[in-house]
Coordinates of C-alpha atoms in Angstrom, one line a residue:
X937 CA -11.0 -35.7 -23.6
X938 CA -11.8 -35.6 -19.9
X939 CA -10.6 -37.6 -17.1
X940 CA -12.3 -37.5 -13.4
X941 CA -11.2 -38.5 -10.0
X942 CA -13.6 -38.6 -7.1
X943 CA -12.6 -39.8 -4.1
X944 CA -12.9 -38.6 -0.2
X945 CA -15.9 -36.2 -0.9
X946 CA -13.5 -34.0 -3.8
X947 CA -13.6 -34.0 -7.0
X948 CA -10.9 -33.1 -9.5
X949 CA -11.6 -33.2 -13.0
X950 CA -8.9 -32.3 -16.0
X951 CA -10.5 -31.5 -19.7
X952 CA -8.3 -31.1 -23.1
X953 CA -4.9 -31.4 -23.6
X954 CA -3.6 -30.9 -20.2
X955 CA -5.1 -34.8 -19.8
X956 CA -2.4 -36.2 -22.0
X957 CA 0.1 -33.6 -20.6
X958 CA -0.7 -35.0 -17.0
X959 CA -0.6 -38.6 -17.7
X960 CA 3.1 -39.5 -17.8
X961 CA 3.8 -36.9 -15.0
X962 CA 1.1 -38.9 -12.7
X963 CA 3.0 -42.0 -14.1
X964 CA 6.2 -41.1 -13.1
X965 CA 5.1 -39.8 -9.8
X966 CA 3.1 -43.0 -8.8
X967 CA 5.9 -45.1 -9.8
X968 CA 8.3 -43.1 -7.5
X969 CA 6.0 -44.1 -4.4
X970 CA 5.1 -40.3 -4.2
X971 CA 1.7 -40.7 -2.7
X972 CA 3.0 -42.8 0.3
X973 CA 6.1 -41.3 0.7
X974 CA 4.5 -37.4 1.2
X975 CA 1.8 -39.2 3.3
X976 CA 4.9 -40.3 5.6
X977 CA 6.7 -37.4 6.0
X978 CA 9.5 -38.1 3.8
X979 CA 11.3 -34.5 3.4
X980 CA 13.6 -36.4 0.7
X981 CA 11.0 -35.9 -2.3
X982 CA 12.1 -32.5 -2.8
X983 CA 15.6 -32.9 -3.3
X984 CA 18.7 -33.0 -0.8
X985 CA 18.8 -29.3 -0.7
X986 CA 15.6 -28.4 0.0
X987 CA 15.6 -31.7 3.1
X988 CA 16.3 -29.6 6.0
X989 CA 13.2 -27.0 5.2
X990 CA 10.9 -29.7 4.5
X991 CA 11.8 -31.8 7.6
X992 CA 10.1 -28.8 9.2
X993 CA 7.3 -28.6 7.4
X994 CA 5.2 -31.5 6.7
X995 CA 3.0 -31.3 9.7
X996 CA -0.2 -30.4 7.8
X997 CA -0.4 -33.7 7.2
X998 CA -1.4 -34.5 10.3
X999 CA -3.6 -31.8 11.0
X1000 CA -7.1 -33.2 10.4
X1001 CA -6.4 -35.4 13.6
X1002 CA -3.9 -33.5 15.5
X1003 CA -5.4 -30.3 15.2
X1004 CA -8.5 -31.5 17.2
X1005 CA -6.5 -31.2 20.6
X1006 CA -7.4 -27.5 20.1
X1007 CA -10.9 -28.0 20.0
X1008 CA -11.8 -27.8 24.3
X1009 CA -9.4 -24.9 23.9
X1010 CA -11.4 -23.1 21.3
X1011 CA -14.6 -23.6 22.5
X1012 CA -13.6 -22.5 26.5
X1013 CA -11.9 -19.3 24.7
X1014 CA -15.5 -18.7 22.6
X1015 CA -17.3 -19.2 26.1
X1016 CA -15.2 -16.6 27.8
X1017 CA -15.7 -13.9 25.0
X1018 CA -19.5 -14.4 24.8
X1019 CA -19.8 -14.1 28.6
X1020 CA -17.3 -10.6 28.3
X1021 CA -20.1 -9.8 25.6
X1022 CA -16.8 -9.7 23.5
X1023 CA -19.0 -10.1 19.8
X1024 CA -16.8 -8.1 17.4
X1025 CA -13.7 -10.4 16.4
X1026 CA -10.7 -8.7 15.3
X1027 CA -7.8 -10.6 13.4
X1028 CA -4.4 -8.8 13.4
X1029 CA -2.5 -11.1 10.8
X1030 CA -1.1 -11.3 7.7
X1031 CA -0.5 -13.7 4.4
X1032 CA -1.3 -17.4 6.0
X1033 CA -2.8 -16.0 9.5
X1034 CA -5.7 -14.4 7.8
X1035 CA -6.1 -15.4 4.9
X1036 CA -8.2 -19.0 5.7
X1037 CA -10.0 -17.7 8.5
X1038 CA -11.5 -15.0 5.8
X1039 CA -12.3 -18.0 3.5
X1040 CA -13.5 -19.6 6.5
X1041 CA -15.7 -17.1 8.2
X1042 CA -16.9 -15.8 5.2
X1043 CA -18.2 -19.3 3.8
X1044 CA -19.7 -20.1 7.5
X1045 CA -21.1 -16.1 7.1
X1046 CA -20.6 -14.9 9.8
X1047 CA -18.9 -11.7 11.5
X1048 CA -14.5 -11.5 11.4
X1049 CA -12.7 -8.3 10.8
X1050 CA -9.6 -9.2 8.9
X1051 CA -7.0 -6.4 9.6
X1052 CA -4.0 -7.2 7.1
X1053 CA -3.6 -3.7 6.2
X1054 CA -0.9 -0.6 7.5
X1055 CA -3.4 1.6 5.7
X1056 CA -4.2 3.9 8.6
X1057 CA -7.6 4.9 7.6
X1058 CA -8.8 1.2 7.1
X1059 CA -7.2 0.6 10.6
X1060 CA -8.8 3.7 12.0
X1061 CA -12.3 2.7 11.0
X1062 CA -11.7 -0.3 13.0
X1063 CA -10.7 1.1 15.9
X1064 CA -13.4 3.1 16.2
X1065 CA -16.3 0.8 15.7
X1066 CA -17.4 -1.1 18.4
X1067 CA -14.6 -1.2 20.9
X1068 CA -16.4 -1.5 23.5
X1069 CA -17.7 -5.2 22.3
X1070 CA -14.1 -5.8 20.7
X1071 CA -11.9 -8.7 21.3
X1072 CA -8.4 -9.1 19.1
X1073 CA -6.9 -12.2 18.0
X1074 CA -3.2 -11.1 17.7
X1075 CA -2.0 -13.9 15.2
X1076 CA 2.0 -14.2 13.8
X1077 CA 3.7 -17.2 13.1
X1078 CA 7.4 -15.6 13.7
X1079 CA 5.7 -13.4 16.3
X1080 CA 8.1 -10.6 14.8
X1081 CA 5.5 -9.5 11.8
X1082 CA 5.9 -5.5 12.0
X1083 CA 2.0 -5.0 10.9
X1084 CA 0.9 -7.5 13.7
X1085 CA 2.8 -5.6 16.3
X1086 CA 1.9 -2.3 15.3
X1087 CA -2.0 -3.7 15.3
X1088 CA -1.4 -5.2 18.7
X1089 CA 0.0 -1.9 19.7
X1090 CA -2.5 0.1 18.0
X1091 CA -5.5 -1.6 19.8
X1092 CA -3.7 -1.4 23.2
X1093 CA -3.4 2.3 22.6
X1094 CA -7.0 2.6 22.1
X1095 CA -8.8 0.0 25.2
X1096 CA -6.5 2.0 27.3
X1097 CA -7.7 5.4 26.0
X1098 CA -11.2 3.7 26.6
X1099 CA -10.8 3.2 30.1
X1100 CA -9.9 -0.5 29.9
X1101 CA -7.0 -1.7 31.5
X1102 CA -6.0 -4.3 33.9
X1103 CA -7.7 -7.9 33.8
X1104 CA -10.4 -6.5 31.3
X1105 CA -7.4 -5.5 28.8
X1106 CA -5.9 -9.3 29.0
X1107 CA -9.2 -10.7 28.1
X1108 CA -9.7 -8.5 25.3
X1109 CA -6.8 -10.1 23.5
X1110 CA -5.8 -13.7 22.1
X1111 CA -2.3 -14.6 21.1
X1112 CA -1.7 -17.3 18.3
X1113 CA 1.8 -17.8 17.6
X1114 CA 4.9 -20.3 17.8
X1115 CA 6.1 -21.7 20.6
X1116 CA 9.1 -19.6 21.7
X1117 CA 8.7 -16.9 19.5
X1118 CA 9.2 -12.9 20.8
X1119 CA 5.1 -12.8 20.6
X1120 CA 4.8 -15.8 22.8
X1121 CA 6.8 -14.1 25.4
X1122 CA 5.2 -10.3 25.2
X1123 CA 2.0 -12.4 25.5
X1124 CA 2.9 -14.2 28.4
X1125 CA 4.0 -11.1 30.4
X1126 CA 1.2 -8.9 29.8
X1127 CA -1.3 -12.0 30.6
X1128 CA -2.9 -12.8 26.8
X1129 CA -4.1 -15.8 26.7
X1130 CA -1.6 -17.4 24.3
X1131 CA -2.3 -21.1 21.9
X1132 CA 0.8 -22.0 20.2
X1133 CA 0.3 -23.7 16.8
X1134 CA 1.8 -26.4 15.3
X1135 CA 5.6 -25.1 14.7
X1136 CA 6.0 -27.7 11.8
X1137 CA 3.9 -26.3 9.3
X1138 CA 4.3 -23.4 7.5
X1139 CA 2.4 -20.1 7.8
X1140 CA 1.1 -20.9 3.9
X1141 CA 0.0 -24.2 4.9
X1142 CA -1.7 -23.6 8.3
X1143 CA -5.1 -23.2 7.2
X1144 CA -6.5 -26.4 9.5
X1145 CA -3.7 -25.4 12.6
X1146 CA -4.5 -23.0 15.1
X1147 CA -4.1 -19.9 12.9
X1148 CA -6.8 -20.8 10.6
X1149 CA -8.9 -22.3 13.4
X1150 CA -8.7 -19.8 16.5
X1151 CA -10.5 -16.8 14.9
X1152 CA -13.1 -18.7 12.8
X1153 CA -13.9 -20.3 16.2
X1154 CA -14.2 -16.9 18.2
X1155 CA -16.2 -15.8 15.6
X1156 CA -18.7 -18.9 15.6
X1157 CA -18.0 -21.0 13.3
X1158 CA -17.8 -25.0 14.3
X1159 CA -14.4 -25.6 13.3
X1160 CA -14.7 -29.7 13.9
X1161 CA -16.6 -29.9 10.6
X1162 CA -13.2 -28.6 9.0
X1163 CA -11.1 -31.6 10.4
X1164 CA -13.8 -33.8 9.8
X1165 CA -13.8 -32.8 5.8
X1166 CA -10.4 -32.5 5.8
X1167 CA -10.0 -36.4 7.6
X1168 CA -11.6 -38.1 5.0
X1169 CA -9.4 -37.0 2.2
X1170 CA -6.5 -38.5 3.8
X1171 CA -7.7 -42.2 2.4
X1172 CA -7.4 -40.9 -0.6
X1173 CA -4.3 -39.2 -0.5
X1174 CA -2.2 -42.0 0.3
X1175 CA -3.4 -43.9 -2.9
X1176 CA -1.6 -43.9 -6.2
X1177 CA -4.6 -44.3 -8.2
X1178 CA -7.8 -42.3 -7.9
X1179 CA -5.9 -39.7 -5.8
X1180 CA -7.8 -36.4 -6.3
X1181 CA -4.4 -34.5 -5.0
X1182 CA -2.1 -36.1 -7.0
X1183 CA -4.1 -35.3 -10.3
X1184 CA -4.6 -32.2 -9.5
X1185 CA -0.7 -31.5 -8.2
X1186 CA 0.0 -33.5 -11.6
X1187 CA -1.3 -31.3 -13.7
X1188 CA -0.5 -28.1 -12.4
X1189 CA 3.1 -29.4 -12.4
X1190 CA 2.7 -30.5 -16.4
X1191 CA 1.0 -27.8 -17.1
X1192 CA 3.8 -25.3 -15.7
X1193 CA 6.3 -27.5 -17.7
X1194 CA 4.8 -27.2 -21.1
X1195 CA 4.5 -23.5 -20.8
X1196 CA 1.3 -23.3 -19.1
X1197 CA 2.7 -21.5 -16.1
X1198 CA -0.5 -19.0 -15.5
X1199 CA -3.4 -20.6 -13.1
X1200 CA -6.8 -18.5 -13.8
X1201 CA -8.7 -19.6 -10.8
X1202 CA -12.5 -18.8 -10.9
X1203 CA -15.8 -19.8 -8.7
X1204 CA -18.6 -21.1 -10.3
X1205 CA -21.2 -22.0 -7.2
X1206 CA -18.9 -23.7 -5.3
X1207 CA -20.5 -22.1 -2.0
X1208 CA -17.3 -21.0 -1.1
X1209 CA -16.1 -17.7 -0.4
X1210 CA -13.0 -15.6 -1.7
X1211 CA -11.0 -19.6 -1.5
X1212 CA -9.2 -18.1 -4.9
X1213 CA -7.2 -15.5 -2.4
X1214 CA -6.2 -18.3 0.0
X1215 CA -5.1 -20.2 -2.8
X1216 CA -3.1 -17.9 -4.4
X1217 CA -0.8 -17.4 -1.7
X1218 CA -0.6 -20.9 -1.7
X1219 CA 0.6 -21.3 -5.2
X1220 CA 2.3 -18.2 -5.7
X1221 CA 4.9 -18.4 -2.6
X1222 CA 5.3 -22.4 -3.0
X1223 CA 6.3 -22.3 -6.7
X1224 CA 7.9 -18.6 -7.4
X1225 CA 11.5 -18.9 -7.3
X1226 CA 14.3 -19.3 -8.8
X1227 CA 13.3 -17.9 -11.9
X1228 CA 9.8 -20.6 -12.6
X1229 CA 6.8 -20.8 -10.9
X1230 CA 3.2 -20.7 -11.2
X1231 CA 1.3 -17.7 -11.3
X1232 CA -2.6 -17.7 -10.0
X1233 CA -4.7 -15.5 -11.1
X1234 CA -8.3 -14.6 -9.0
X1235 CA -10.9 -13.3 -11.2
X1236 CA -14.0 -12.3 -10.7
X1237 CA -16.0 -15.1 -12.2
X1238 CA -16.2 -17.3 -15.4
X1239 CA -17.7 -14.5 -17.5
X1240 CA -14.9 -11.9 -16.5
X1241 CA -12.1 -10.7 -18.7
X1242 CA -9.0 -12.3 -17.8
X1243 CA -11.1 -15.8 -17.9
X1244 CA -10.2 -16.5 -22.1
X1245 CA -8.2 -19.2 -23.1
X1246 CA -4.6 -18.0 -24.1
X1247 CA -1.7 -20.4 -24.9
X1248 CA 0.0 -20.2 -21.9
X1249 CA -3.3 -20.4 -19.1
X1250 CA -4.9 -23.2 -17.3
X1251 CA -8.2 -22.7 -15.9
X1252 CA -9.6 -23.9 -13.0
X1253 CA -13.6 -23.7 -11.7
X1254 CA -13.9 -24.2 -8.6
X1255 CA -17.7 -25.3 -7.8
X1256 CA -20.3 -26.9 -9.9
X1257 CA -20.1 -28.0 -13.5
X1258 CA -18.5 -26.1 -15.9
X1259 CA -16.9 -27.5 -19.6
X1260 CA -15.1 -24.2 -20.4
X1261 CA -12.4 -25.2 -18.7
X1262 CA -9.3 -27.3 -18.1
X1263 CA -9.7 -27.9 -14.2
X1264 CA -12.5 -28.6 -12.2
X1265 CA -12.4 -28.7 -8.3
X1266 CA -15.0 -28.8 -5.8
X1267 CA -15.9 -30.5 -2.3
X1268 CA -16.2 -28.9 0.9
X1269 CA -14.1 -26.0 2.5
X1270 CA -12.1 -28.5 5.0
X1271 CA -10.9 -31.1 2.1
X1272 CA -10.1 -28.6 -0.4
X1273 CA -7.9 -27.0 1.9
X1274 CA -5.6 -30.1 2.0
X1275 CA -6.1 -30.8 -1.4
X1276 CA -4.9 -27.6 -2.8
X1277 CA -1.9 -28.0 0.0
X1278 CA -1.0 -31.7 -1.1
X1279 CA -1.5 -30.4 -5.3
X1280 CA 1.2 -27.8 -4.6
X1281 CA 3.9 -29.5 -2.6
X1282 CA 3.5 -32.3 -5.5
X1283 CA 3.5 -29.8 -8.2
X1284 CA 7.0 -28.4 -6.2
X1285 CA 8.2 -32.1 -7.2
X1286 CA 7.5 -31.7 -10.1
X1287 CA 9.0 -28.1 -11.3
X1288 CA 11.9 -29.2 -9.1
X1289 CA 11.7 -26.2 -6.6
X1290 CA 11.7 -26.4 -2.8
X1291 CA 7.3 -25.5 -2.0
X1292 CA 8.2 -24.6 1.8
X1293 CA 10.7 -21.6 1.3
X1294 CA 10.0 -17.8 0.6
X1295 CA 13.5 -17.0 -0.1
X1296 CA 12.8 -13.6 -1.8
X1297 CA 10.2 -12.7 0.7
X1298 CA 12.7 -11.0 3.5
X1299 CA 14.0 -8.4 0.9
X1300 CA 11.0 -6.3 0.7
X1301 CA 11.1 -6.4 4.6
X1302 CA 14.5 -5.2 4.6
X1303 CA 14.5 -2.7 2.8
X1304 CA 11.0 -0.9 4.8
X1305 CA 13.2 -1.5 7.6
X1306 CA 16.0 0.6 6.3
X1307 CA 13.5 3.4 5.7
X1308 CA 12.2 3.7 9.0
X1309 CA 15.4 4.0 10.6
X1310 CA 15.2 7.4 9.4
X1311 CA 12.3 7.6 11.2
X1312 CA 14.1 6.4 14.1
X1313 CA 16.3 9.0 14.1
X1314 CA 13.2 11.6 14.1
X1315 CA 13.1 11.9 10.2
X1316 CA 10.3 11.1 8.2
X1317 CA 10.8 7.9 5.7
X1318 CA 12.1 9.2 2.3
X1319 CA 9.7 7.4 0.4
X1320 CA 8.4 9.6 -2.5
X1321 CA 10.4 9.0 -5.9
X1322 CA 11.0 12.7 -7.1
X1323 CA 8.9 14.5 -9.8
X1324 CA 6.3 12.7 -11.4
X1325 CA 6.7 12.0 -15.1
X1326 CA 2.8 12.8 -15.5
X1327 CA 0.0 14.4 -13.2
X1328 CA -3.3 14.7 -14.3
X1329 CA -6.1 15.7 -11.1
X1330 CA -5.8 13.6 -8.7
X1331 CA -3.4 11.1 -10.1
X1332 CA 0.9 11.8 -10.1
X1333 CA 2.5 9.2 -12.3
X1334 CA 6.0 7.9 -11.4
X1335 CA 7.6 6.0 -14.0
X1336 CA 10.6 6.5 -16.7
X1337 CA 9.8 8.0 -19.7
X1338 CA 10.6 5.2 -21.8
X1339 CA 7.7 2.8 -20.4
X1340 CA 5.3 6.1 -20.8
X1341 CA 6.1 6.4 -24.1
X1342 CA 5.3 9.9 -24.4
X1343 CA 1.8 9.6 -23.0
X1344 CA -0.2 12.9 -22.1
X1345 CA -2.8 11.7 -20.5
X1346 CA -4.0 8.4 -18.2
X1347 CA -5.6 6.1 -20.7
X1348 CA -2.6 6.5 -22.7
X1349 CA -0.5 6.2 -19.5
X1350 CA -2.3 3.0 -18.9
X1351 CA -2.4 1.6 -22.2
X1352 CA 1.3 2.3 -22.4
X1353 CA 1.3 0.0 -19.4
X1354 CA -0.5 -3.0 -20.5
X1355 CA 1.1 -3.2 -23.9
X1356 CA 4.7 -2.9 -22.5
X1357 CA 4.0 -6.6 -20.8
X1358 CA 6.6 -9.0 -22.8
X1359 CA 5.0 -11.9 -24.4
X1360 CA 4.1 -14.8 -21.9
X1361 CA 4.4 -11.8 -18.8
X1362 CA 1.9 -10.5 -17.1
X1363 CA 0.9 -7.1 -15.0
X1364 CA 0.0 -6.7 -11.7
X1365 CA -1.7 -4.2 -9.6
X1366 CA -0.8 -3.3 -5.8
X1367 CA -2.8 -1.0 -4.1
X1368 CA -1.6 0.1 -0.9
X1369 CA -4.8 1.6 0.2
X1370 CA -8.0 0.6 2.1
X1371 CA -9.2 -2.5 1.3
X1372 CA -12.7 -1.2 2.6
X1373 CA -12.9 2.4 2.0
X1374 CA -10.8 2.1 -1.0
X1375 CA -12.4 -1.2 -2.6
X1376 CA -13.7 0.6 -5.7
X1377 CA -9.9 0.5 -6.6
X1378 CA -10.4 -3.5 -7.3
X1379 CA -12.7 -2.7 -10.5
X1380 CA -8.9 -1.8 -12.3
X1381 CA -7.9 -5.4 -12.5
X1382 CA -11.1 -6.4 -15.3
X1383 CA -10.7 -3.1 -16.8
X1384 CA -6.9 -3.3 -17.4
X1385 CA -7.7 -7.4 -18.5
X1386 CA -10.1 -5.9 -21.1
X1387 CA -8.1 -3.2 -22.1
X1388 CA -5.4 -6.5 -22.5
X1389 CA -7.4 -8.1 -24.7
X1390 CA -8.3 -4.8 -26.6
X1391 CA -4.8 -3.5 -27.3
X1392 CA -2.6 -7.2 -27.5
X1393 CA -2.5 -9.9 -29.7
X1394 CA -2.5 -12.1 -26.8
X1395 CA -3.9 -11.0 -23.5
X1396 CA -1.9 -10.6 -20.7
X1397 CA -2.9 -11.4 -17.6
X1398 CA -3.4 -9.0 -14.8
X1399 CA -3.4 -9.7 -10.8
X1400 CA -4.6 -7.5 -8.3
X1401 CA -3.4 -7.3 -4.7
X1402 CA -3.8 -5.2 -1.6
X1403 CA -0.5 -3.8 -0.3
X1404 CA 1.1 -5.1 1.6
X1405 CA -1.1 -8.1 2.1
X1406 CA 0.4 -9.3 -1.3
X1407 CA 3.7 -9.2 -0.2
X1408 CA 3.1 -12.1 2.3
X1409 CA 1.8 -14.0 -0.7
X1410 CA 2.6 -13.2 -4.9
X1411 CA 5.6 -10.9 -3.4
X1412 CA 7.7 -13.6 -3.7
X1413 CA 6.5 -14.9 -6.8
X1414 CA 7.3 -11.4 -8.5
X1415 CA 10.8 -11.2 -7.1
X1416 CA 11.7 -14.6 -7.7
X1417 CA 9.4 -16.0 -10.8
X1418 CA 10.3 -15.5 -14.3
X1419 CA 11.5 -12.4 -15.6
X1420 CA 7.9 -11.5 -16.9
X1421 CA 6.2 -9.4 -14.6
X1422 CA 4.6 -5.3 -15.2
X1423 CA 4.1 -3.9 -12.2
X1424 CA 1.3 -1.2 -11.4
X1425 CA 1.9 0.1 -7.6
X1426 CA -0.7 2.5 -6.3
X1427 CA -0.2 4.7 -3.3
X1428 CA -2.5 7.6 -2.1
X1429 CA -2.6 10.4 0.4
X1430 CA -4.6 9.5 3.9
X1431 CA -7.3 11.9 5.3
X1432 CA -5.9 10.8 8.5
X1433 CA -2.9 9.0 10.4
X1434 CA -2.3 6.1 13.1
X1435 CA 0.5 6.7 15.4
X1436 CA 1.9 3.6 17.1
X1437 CA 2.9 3.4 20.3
X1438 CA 6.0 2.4 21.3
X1439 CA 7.7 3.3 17.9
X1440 CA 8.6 6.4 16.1
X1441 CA 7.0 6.0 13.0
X1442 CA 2.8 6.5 12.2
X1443 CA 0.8 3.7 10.5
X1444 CA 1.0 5.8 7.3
X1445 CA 4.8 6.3 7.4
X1446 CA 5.1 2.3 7.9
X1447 CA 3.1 1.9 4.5
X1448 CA 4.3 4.3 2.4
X1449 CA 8.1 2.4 3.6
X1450 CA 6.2 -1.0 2.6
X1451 CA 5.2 -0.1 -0.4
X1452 CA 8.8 2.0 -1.4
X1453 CA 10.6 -1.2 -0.3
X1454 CA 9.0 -3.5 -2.5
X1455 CA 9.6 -1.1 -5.5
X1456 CA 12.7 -1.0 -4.9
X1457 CA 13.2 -5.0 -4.5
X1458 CA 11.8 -5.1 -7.7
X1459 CA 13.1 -2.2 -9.6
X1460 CA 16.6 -3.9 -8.7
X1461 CA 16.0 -7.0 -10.3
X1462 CA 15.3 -4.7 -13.4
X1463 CA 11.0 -5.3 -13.0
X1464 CA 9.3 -2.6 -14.5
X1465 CA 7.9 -0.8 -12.2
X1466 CA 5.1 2.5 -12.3
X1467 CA 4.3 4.0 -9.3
X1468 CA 1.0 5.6 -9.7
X1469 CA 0.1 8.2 -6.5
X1470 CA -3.4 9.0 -5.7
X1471 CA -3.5 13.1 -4.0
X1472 CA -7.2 12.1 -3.4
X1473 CA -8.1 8.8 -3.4
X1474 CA -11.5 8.7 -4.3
X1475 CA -11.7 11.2 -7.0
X1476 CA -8.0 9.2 -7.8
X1477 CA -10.1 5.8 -8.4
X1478 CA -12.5 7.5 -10.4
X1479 CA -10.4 9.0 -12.8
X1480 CA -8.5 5.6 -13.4
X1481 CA -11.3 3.9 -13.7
X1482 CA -12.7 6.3 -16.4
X1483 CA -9.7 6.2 -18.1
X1484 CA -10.0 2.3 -18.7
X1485 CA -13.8 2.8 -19.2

């Protein structure tokens, strides 16, 4: 059985059973007035409770028209760059802030260096390649993210160790932020310029407001074909029938209901790039709370392990036709963007959670911050967790003996691992390393996915994240989803450090406190939790990966 809706240049098509499963859940929706009541702004449909929050966050609605104010803006600030000869774009932002200007540069392919990282090698490598020709949009929502600041201070450090100081410094930076938050006012002193973005839309949902558009702009992409995509979807979205959204929203919110609670989101030619990391930030931090949620899964592509049916996974292709599956989305980068918004606050109806809080996110934060106030006091954090249970080379294992099960070496380690996933759970890596240097370290997630399916009756799935990227995204799904989760951190020793000025802690020290934080936010809620520590990272990789081989 199949069932298509095409409307406003998207299409959305549902295969199978989840059909039937959406049907009386798009029923009910249409005949509570949904469509035109979220196209209206009513903060009501999610409950009395969750009112206040949502009052506050329905502005990406309205983006697609109100977003093209910003346009002169943009293009005078992409003048003013070229004319510095100011051609390398550096974004300092994390979870929303960078992740659909990534999407958006990439798919437009052309040059943005996406710094959502405390790994101080990955930061260092950045520093030191074209300076001279960089200019760094300095992007926080709160404009109080600790790896934002300690970017912004970071790159300040170097241009004035470069010589560059005075009027050339404040044209070397741009400032996206809130009106009235702490960044807003730095900016303002030191002479950034500063745009403020819209403060009624959450950082997950800001793809289309300034923090999506700003650095994709600098970086030379035309950023009216977004809004223009985006624009006419809205048609469409205030329908109750042939409402691509709704459908979609519909059946991610049946789905999660009958069980089917894992998204495995793939690309098959959509022409879009790395939209599967966007979205699942999206999904994961909307829906993961209060014990329920949805959990996305990126993969690597239709024919990767991790893709196979299991009894509690949707799939969902985005791109061209494809019949092995149970969704199928595609249209261009601007309209999926509100679709996949508008999908999820409907699918927040329908699981009956609040989609615009992170209520489990500030935990992790909390406890980094109580780590470095050793630091403060001229202490190093205390962020190593004893002996290791199990070091073999270049890999120390932290983990109780129980999970281990009495493994000797790491592909027992590992197997251990995977097969200690409960039924209907799933495992997920977070490497707190360098996304660039480090990137051989993303092969783990198919290998651990195959091993799944090798040593488990059922597969489990397996997620992969950069740390502590991921905790501005799934973080909150892991601490406040279901009770299902196997967690895999990685950590590894730096060949060099990052100080940052202005505080007493180093780059290094701030991640290896990120990344003991989070364990501990999840080692308290009784998630079990392996700490796996790389003494060199690159022979480290290598000997995990050949384990898993």
């Amino acid at each position: 059985m199949t069932s298509v809706v095409t409307s406003g240049g998207v299409s959305v098509t549902l295969r199978g059973t989840v059909v039937d499963e959406a049907a009386g859940v798009l029923e009910r929706l249409v005949t509570d007035g949904v469509p035109a009541a979220l196209m209206a702004g009513n903060a009501q449909l999610w409950g009395p409770e969750a009112a206040e929050e949502a009052s506050r966050r329905l502005g990406w609605l309205n983006l697609p028209e109100s977003s093209r104010s910003l346009l002169p803006r943009l293009a005078e600030l992409a003048a003013q760059a070229r004319a510095d000869g100011l051609d390398h774009v550096v974004l300092a932002g994390m979870g929303g802030s960078s992740l659909a200007p990534e999407v958006i540069t990439r798919t437009a392919g052309v040059e943005l260096t996406v710094l959502d990282t405390t790994d101080p090698q990955q930061v260092a490598s950045v520093i030191g390649d074209r300076l001279e020709r960089t200019i760094v949009v300095v992007s926080s929502k709160s404009g109080g993210t600790i790896e934002t600041d300690s970017h912004r201070r970071v790159f300040e450090g170097a241009f004035a160790d470069a010589g560059i100081t005075g009027e050339a410094l404040t044209r070397r930076f741009v400032v996206v932020t809130d009106p009235g938050s702490p960044l807003e006012a730095a900016a303002r002193a030191a002479g950034y310029p500063v745009v403020l973005a819209d403060p009624d839309v959450g950082g997950r949902y800001s793809a289309l407001t300034a923090f999506g558009l700003v650095p994709s702009a600098l970086a030379g992409v035309d950023v009216s074909g977004l809004l223009e995509e985006a624009a006419a979807l809205i048609p469409a979205l205030r329908q109750p029938y042939d409402n691509p959204g709704l459908a979609l929203g519909a059946a991610l919110g049946a789905s999660a209901l009958t069980g089917h609670d894992k998204l495995v989101i793939a690309d098959h030619g959509s022409g879009i790039a790395g939209f599967g990391d966007w979205a699942e930030q999206l999904i994961a931090e909307s829906t993961g709370k209060e014990g329920r949620g949805i959990l996305p899964v990126v993969v690597e592509g239709v024919d990767a392990p991790g893709f196979e049916e299991t009894p509690d996974v949707r799939r969902a292709v985005l791109g061209g036709r494809y019949e092995d599956c149970e969704l199928g989305v595609s249209g261009p980068l601007g309209a999926q963007f509100l679709l996949w918004e508008y999908a999820t606050a409907v699918a927040g109806r329908v699981l009956g959670i609040n989609p615009f809080d992170q209520p489990n996110v500030q935990e992790s934060k909390d406890n980094t911050a109580a780590l470095l106030r050793g630091t403060a006091e001229g202490e190093a954090p205390t962020v190593v967790a004893g002996e290791p249970a199990l070091t073999v080379g270049a890999v120390e294992i932290h983990a109780p003996a129980d999970l281990l099960r009495g493994a000797r070496d790491l592909t027992a380690a590992l197997e251990a691992v995977v097969t200690a996933v409960p039924e209907h759970g799933y495992l997920a890596v977070m490497a707190y390393l360098d996304r660039v240097g480090d990137a051989g370290a993303e092969r783990l997630r198919p290998l651990l996915a195959a091993a799944s399916g090798r040593l488990r009756k059922t597969p489990a799935p397996v997620t992969f994240g950069w740390g502590p990227r991921f905790l501005h995204s799934t973080g909150q799904y892991h601490k406040g989803g279901p009770q299902s989760g196997v967690f895999l951190q990685i950590t590894g020793e730096a060949a060099e450090d990052v100080p940052v000025p202005g505080k007493p802690y180093t780059l290094r020290e701030l991640q290896l406190a990120q990344a003991f934080g989070d364990l501990r936010a999840l080692r308290s809620r009784g998630r079990p939790a392996v700490r796996i520590h790389l003494r060199d990272r690159a022979a480290g990789i290598d000997q995990l990966l050949a384990a898993l081989a």
